[in-house]
mmCIF file of C-alpha atoms in Angstrom:
data_model
loop_
_atom_site.group_PDB
_atom_site.id
_atom_site.type_symbol
_atom_site.label_atom_id
_atom_site.label_comp_id
_atom_site.label_asym_id
_atom_site.label_seq_id
_atom_site.Cartn_x
_atom_site.Cartn_y
_atom_site.Cartn_z
ATOM 1 C CA ASP A 1 -9.212 9.034 2.469
ATOM 2 C CA VAL A 2 -5.688 7.831 1.952
ATOM 3 C CA LYS A 3 -3.593 9.823 -0.415
ATOM 4 C CA VAL A 4 -0.294 9.586 -2.272
ATOM 5 C CA THR A 5 0.495 12.577 -4.422
ATOM 6 C CA GLN A 6 3.196 13.101 -6.968
ATOM 7 C CA SER A 7 4.544 16.479 -7.952
ATOM 8 C CA SER A 8 3.792 16.305 -11.699
ATOM 9 C CA ARG A 9 1.595 14.167 -13.988
ATOM 10 C CA TYR A 10 3.707 14.979 -17.028
ATOM 11 C CA LEU A 11 7.288 16.158 -17.304
ATOM 12 C CA VAL A 12 9.591 16.795 -20.263
ATOM 13 C CA LYS A 13 13.329 17.153 -19.662
ATOM 14 C CA ARG A 14 16.437 17.286 -21.787
ATOM 15 C CA THR A 15 19.224 14.734 -21.820
ATOM 16 C CA GLY A 16 21.757 15.442 -19.050
ATOM 17 C CA GLU A 17 19.408 17.464 -16.866
ATOM 18 C CA LYS A 18 19.059 16.659 -13.201
ATOM 19 C CA VAL A 19 15.425 15.657 -12.501
ATOM 20 C CA PHE A 20 13.571 15.585 -9.239
ATOM 21 C CA LEU A 21 10.347 13.564 -8.793
ATOM 22 C CA GLU A 22 8.560 14.215 -5.525
ATOM 23 C CA CYS A 23 6.124 12.043 -3.672
ATOM 24 C CA VAL A 24 4.128 12.873 -0.586
ATOM 25 C CA GLN A 25 1.841 10.602 1.505
ATOM 26 C CA ASP A 26 -0.500 11.647 4.245
ATOM 27 C CA MET A 27 -0.968 8.232 5.928
ATOM 28 C CA ASP A 28 1.983 8.296 8.298
ATOM 29 C CA HIS A 29 3.390 5.217 6.470
ATOM 30 C CA GLU A 30 6.877 4.025 7.261
ATOM 31 C CA ASN A 31 7.575 2.369 3.890
ATOM 32 C CA MET A 32 7.707 4.256 0.582
ATOM 33 C CA PHE A 33 8.662 2.962 -2.842
ATOM 34 C CA TRP A 34 9.588 4.183 -6.370
ATOM 35 C CA TYR A 35 8.758 2.005 -9.389
ATOM 36 C CA ARG A 36 8.981 2.550 -13.102
ATOM 37 C CA GLN A 37 6.347 1.122 -15.372
ATOM 38 C CA ASP A 38 7.073 0.177 -18.966
ATOM 39 C CA PRO A 39 4.838 -1.661 -21.403
ATOM 40 C CA GLY A 40 5.360 -5.411 -21.317
ATOM 41 C CA LEU A 41 7.662 -5.175 -18.267
ATOM 42 C CA GLY A 42 5.113 -4.368 -15.572
ATOM 43 C CA LEU A 43 6.420 -2.432 -12.545
ATOM 44 C CA ARG A 44 10.107 -2.621 -11.606
ATOM 45 C CA LEU A 45 11.329 -1.426 -8.202
ATOM 46 C CA ILE A 46 13.903 1.315 -8.316
ATOM 47 C CA TYR A 47 14.392 2.076 -4.579
ATOM 48 C CA PHE A 48 12.475 1.793 -1.393
ATOM 49 C CA SER A 49 12.755 3.319 2.068
ATOM 50 C CA TYR A 50 11.555 1.811 5.384
ATOM 51 C CA ASP A 51 12.315 4.870 7.512
ATOM 52 C CA VAL A 52 13.533 8.398 7.359
ATOM 53 C CA LYS A 53 17.041 8.563 5.863
ATOM 54 C CA MET A 54 16.987 4.801 5.232
ATOM 55 C CA LYS A 55 16.914 3.393 1.770
ATOM 56 C CA GLU A 56 17.525 0.161 -0.135
ATOM 57 C CA LYS A 57 18.202 -0.520 -3.780
ATOM 58 C CA GLY A 58 15.564 -2.287 -5.796
ATOM 59 C CA ASP A 59 15.962 -4.134 -9.036
ATOM 60 C CA ILE A 60 17.039 -1.239 -11.300
ATOM 61 C CA PRO A 61 18.766 1.506 -9.221
ATOM 62 C CA GLU A 62 21.382 2.488 -11.778
ATOM 63 C CA GLY A 63 21.106 6.107 -12.838
ATOM 64 C CA TYR A 64 18.835 6.974 -9.899
ATOM 65 C CA SER A 65 19.174 8.140 -6.320
ATOM 66 C CA VAL A 66 16.612 8.876 -3.614
ATOM 67 C CA SER A 67 16.174 11.115 -0.599
ATOM 68 C CA ARG A 68 13.929 10.790 2.400
ATOM 69 C CA GLU A 69 14.453 13.624 4.879
ATOM 70 C CA LYS A 70 10.933 13.590 6.211
ATOM 71 C CA LYS A 71 8.628 10.641 6.847
ATOM 72 C CA GLU A 72 5.915 11.823 4.431
ATOM 73 C CA ARG A 73 8.177 12.752 1.504
ATOM 74 C CA PHE A 74 10.248 10.484 -0.756
ATOM 75 C CA SER A 75 12.143 11.987 -3.712
ATOM 76 C CA LEU A 76 13.500 10.183 -6.780
ATOM 77 C CA ILE A 77 16.549 11.864 -8.440
ATOM 78 C CA LEU A 78 17.787 11.308 -11.938
ATOM 79 C CA GLU A 79 21.317 12.614 -11.688
ATOM 80 C CA SER A 80 21.794 13.019 -15.484
ATOM 81 C CA ALA A 81 18.648 12.149 -17.375
ATOM 82 C CA SER A 82 18.955 9.933 -20.394
ATOM 83 C CA THR A 83 16.467 8.951 -23.085
ATOM 84 C CA ASN A 84 16.219 5.370 -21.716
ATOM 85 C CA GLN A 85 14.746 6.817 -18.587
ATOM 86 C CA THR A 86 11.669 7.936 -20.455
ATOM 87 C CA SER A 87 8.975 6.066 -18.581
ATOM 88 C CA MET A 88 6.019 6.253 -16.165
ATOM 89 C CA TYR A 89 7.185 6.598 -12.558
ATOM 90 C CA LEU A 90 4.953 5.469 -9.743
ATOM 91 C CA CYS A 91 5.376 6.172 -6.067
ATOM 92 C CA ALA A 92 3.748 3.994 -3.364
ATOM 93 C CA SER A 93 3.614 3.780 0.417
ATOM 94 C CA SER A 94 2.648 1.178 2.997
ATOM 95 C CA LEU A 95 2.624 0.531 6.727
ATOM 96 C CA GLY A 96 5.887 -0.493 8.307
ATOM 97 C CA GLY A 97 6.700 -3.763 10.034
ATOM 98 C CA SER A 98 6.076 -5.903 7.010
ATOM 99 C CA LEU A 99 6.495 -5.635 3.296
ATOM 100 C CA THR A 100 3.353 -7.696 2.700
ATOM 101 C CA TYR A 101 1.039 -4.849 3.670
ATOM 102 C CA GLU A 102 -1.054 -3.233 0.967
ATOM 103 C CA GLN A 103 0.759 -0.511 -1.014
ATOM 104 C CA TYR A 104 -1.069 2.678 -1.882
ATOM 105 C CA PHE A 105 -0.020 4.261 -5.200
ATOM 106 C CA GLY A 106 0.093 7.762 -6.496
ATOM 107 C CA PRO A 107 -1.222 8.648 -10.054
ATOM 108 C CA GLY A 108 2.174 8.515 -11.622
ATOM 109 C CA THR A 109 4.523 10.926 -13.386
ATOM 110 C CA ARG A 110 5.043 10.386 -17.147
ATOM 111 C CA LEU A 111 8.591 11.534 -17.810
ATOM 112 C CA THR A 112 9.853 12.154 -21.277
ATOM 113 C CA VAL A 113 13.601 12.734 -21.805
ATOM 114 C CA THR A 114 14.474 14.283 -25.167
ATOM 115 C CA GLY B 1 14.608 -14.985 -7.452
ATOM 116 C CA ASP B 2 10.986 -14.282 -7.169
ATOM 117 C CA SER B 3 8.920 -13.923 -10.273
ATOM 118 C CA VAL B 4 5.316 -13.592 -11.497
ATOM 119 C CA THR B 5 4.082 -14.673 -14.902
ATOM 120 C CA GLN B 6 0.790 -13.383 -16.300
ATOM 121 C CA MET B 7 -1.048 -14.150 -19.503
ATOM 122 C CA GLU B 8 -0.361 -11.617 -22.203
ATOM 123 C CA GLY B 9 -3.100 -9.281 -23.271
ATOM 124 C CA PRO B 10 -5.053 -7.586 -24.424
ATOM 125 C CA VAL B 11 -8.033 -9.664 -23.368
ATOM 126 C CA THR B 12 -11.157 -8.517 -25.186
ATOM 127 C CA LEU B 13 -14.509 -9.628 -23.907
ATOM 128 C CA SER B 14 -18.159 -8.702 -24.420
ATOM 129 C CA GLU B 15 -20.113 -7.333 -21.458
ATOM 130 C CA GLU B 16 -21.421 -10.075 -19.124
ATOM 131 C CA ALA B 17 -18.773 -12.603 -20.331
ATOM 132 C CA PHE B 18 -16.715 -14.711 -17.903
ATOM 133 C CA LEU B 19 -13.193 -13.509 -17.128
ATOM 134 C CA THR B 20 -10.092 -15.451 -16.271
ATOM 135 C CA ILE B 21 -6.630 -13.944 -16.116
ATOM 136 C CA ASN B 22 -3.960 -16.474 -15.333
ATOM 137 C CA CYS B 23 -1.160 -15.784 -12.918
ATOM 138 C CA THR B 24 1.586 -18.200 -11.784
ATOM 139 C CA TYR B 25 4.536 -17.401 -9.505
ATOM 140 C CA THR B 26 7.913 -18.603 -8.353
ATOM 141 C CA ALA B 27 9.068 -17.730 -4.860
ATOM 142 C CA THR B 28 10.981 -19.132 -1.962
ATOM 143 C CA GLY B 29 8.966 -19.574 1.181
ATOM 144 C CA TYR B 30 5.278 -18.695 1.440
ATOM 145 C CA PRO B 31 4.447 -15.449 -0.323
ATOM 146 C CA SER B 32 1.382 -13.229 -0.014
ATOM 147 C CA LEU B 33 -0.346 -12.812 -3.353
ATOM 148 C CA PHE B 34 -2.093 -9.767 -4.710
ATOM 149 C CA TRP B 35 -4.127 -8.461 -7.634
ATOM 150 C CA TYR B 36 -3.820 -4.757 -8.356
ATOM 151 C CA VAL B 37 -5.883 -2.849 -10.973
ATOM 152 C CA GLN B 38 -4.906 0.275 -12.848
ATOM 153 C CA TYR B 39 -7.753 2.254 -14.446
ATOM 154 C CA PRO B 40 -6.889 4.592 -17.340
ATOM 155 C CA GLY B 41 -4.927 7.595 -16.147
ATOM 156 C CA GLU B 42 -4.716 6.450 -12.525
ATOM 157 C CA GLY B 43 -2.177 4.695 -10.252
ATOM 158 C CA LEU B 44 -2.611 1.145 -9.119
ATOM 159 C CA GLN B 45 -5.049 0.123 -6.428
ATOM 160 C CA LEU B 46 -5.383 -3.144 -4.549
ATOM 161 C CA LEU B 47 -8.156 -5.291 -5.880
ATOM 162 C CA LEU B 48 -7.741 -8.355 -3.627
ATOM 163 C CA LYS B 49 -5.190 -10.401 -1.798
ATOM 164 C CA ALA B 50 -4.544 -13.778 -0.131
ATOM 165 C CA THR B 51 -1.867 -14.475 2.477
ATOM 166 C CA LYS B 52 -1.811 -18.309 2.750
ATOM 167 C CA ALA B 53 -2.581 -21.442 0.771
ATOM 168 C CA ASP B 54 -6.286 -22.053 -0.073
ATOM 169 C CA ASP B 55 -7.283 -18.525 0.899
ATOM 170 C CA LYS B 56 -9.723 -16.899 -1.462
ATOM 171 C CA GLY B 57 -9.474 -13.126 -1.984
ATOM 172 C CA SER B 58 -12.595 -11.353 -3.291
ATOM 173 C CA ASN B 59 -13.712 -7.834 -4.116
ATOM 174 C CA LYS B 60 -16.101 -6.112 -6.532
ATOM 175 C CA GLY B 61 -17.191 -9.508 -7.908
ATOM 176 C CA PHE B 62 -13.560 -10.561 -8.654
ATOM 177 C CA GLU B 63 -12.117 -13.690 -6.970
ATOM 178 C CA ALA B 64 -8.719 -15.422 -6.857
ATOM 179 C CA THR B 65 -7.717 -18.508 -4.917
ATOM 180 C CA TYR B 66 -4.174 -19.145 -3.580
ATOM 181 C CA ARG B 67 -3.150 -22.538 -5.022
ATOM 182 C CA LYS B 68 0.121 -23.606 -3.525
ATOM 183 C CA GLU B 69 0.239 -26.953 -5.397
ATOM 184 C CA THR B 70 0.070 -25.269 -8.761
ATOM 185 C CA THR B 71 1.764 -22.014 -7.662
ATOM 186 C CA SER B 72 -1.101 -20.049 -9.181
ATOM 187 C CA PHE B 73 -3.481 -17.188 -8.289
ATOM 188 C CA HIS B 74 -5.858 -16.802 -11.253
ATOM 189 C CA LEU B 75 -8.269 -13.864 -11.343
ATOM 190 C CA GLU B 76 -11.888 -14.581 -12.198
ATOM 191 C CA LYS B 77 -15.125 -12.657 -12.545
ATOM 192 C CA GLY B 78 -18.452 -14.185 -13.518
ATOM 193 C CA SER B 79 -19.857 -11.239 -15.530
ATOM 194 C CA VAL B 80 -17.608 -8.370 -16.634
ATOM 195 C CA GLN B 81 -18.789 -4.795 -17.214
ATOM 196 C CA VAL B 82 -17.415 -2.050 -19.422
ATOM 197 C CA SER B 83 -16.242 -0.288 -16.279
ATOM 198 C CA ASP B 84 -13.892 -3.280 -15.549
ATOM 199 C CA SER B 85 -11.709 -2.245 -18.550
ATOM 200 C CA ALA B 86 -8.312 -1.637 -17.006
ATOM 201 C CA VAL B 87 -4.838 -3.224 -16.635
ATOM 202 C CA TYR B 88 -4.601 -5.961 -14.028
ATOM 203 C CA PHE B 89 -1.354 -6.780 -12.271
ATOM 204 C CA CYS B 90 -0.573 -9.945 -10.286
ATOM 205 C CA ALA B 91 2.071 -9.500 -7.569
ATOM 206 C CA LEU B 92 3.717 -11.336 -4.735
ATOM 207 C CA SER B 93 5.613 -10.471 -1.591
ATOM 208 C CA THR B 94 7.655 -12.733 0.624
ATOM 209 C CA GLY B 95 8.101 -9.992 3.205
ATOM 210 C CA ARG B 96 11.844 -9.762 2.567
ATOM 211 C CA ARG B 97 11.544 -7.061 -0.101
ATOM 212 C CA ALA B 98 8.961 -5.058 -1.901
ATOM 213 C CA LEU B 99 6.305 -6.420 -4.239
ATOM 214 C CA THR B 100 7.305 -8.357 -7.351
ATOM 215 C CA PHE B 101 4.820 -7.617 -10.159
ATOM 216 C CA GLY B 102 3.834 -9.472 -13.315
ATOM 217 C CA SER B 103 3.891 -7.614 -16.628
ATOM 218 C CA GLY B 104 0.166 -6.736 -16.459
ATOM 219 C CA THR B 105 -2.796 -7.795 -18.544
ATOM 220 C CA ARG B 106 -4.969 -5.286 -20.341
ATOM 221 C CA LEU B 107 -8.706 -6.047 -20.272
ATOM 222 C CA GLN B 108 -11.046 -4.467 -22.780
ATOM 223 C CA VAL B 109 -14.765 -4.989 -22.287
ATOM 224 C CA GLN B 110 -16.997 -4.081 -25.207
ATOM 225 C CA PRO B 111 -20.668 -3.179 -24.721
#
């Protein structure tokens, strides 16, 4: 059974803290993605990676960075958390070669920044 | 740029009612189209997809037909169940970047 796991379901951090969100997939997928989900806005792409150490900015990369040192792991970093980064964060992965392949999602991390 | 427009929710139906959730898109080229579903407390999962014009995707009683002439991919089900209560997302991909999602439509089915 395919699986994408995220390190935390719920997280509460203070303004200015550095925050790490971890995502691990066990399907040997080349592509991995980070989205944030906000009511009325759907999912917006923050960053994606199509190979180890490779990354591309999505629609809303400001205030975020990513790291992909191993194929199965893709980390999202909030360098200095702010209250407007309170959101649900979803990680996904897919096969490489095409961005039209099905994406498999993790359960999400609900981050609250106070 | 690419975009997806979905009808706003929530959509509230009684069990066994007919469901339609409208989805229209704007994209250059010939996108692949998807419906994803998010059940309460879970991540998204693929419900169905279509990769070219006039294709019909289907799964779990849900159907959607890729209509190039109207740039639409409406989701339908003939008889909804309480267990279908979820948020439904329409999405597209042109292959040049990751998925572009609509804003989501919440479906509530009452017994």
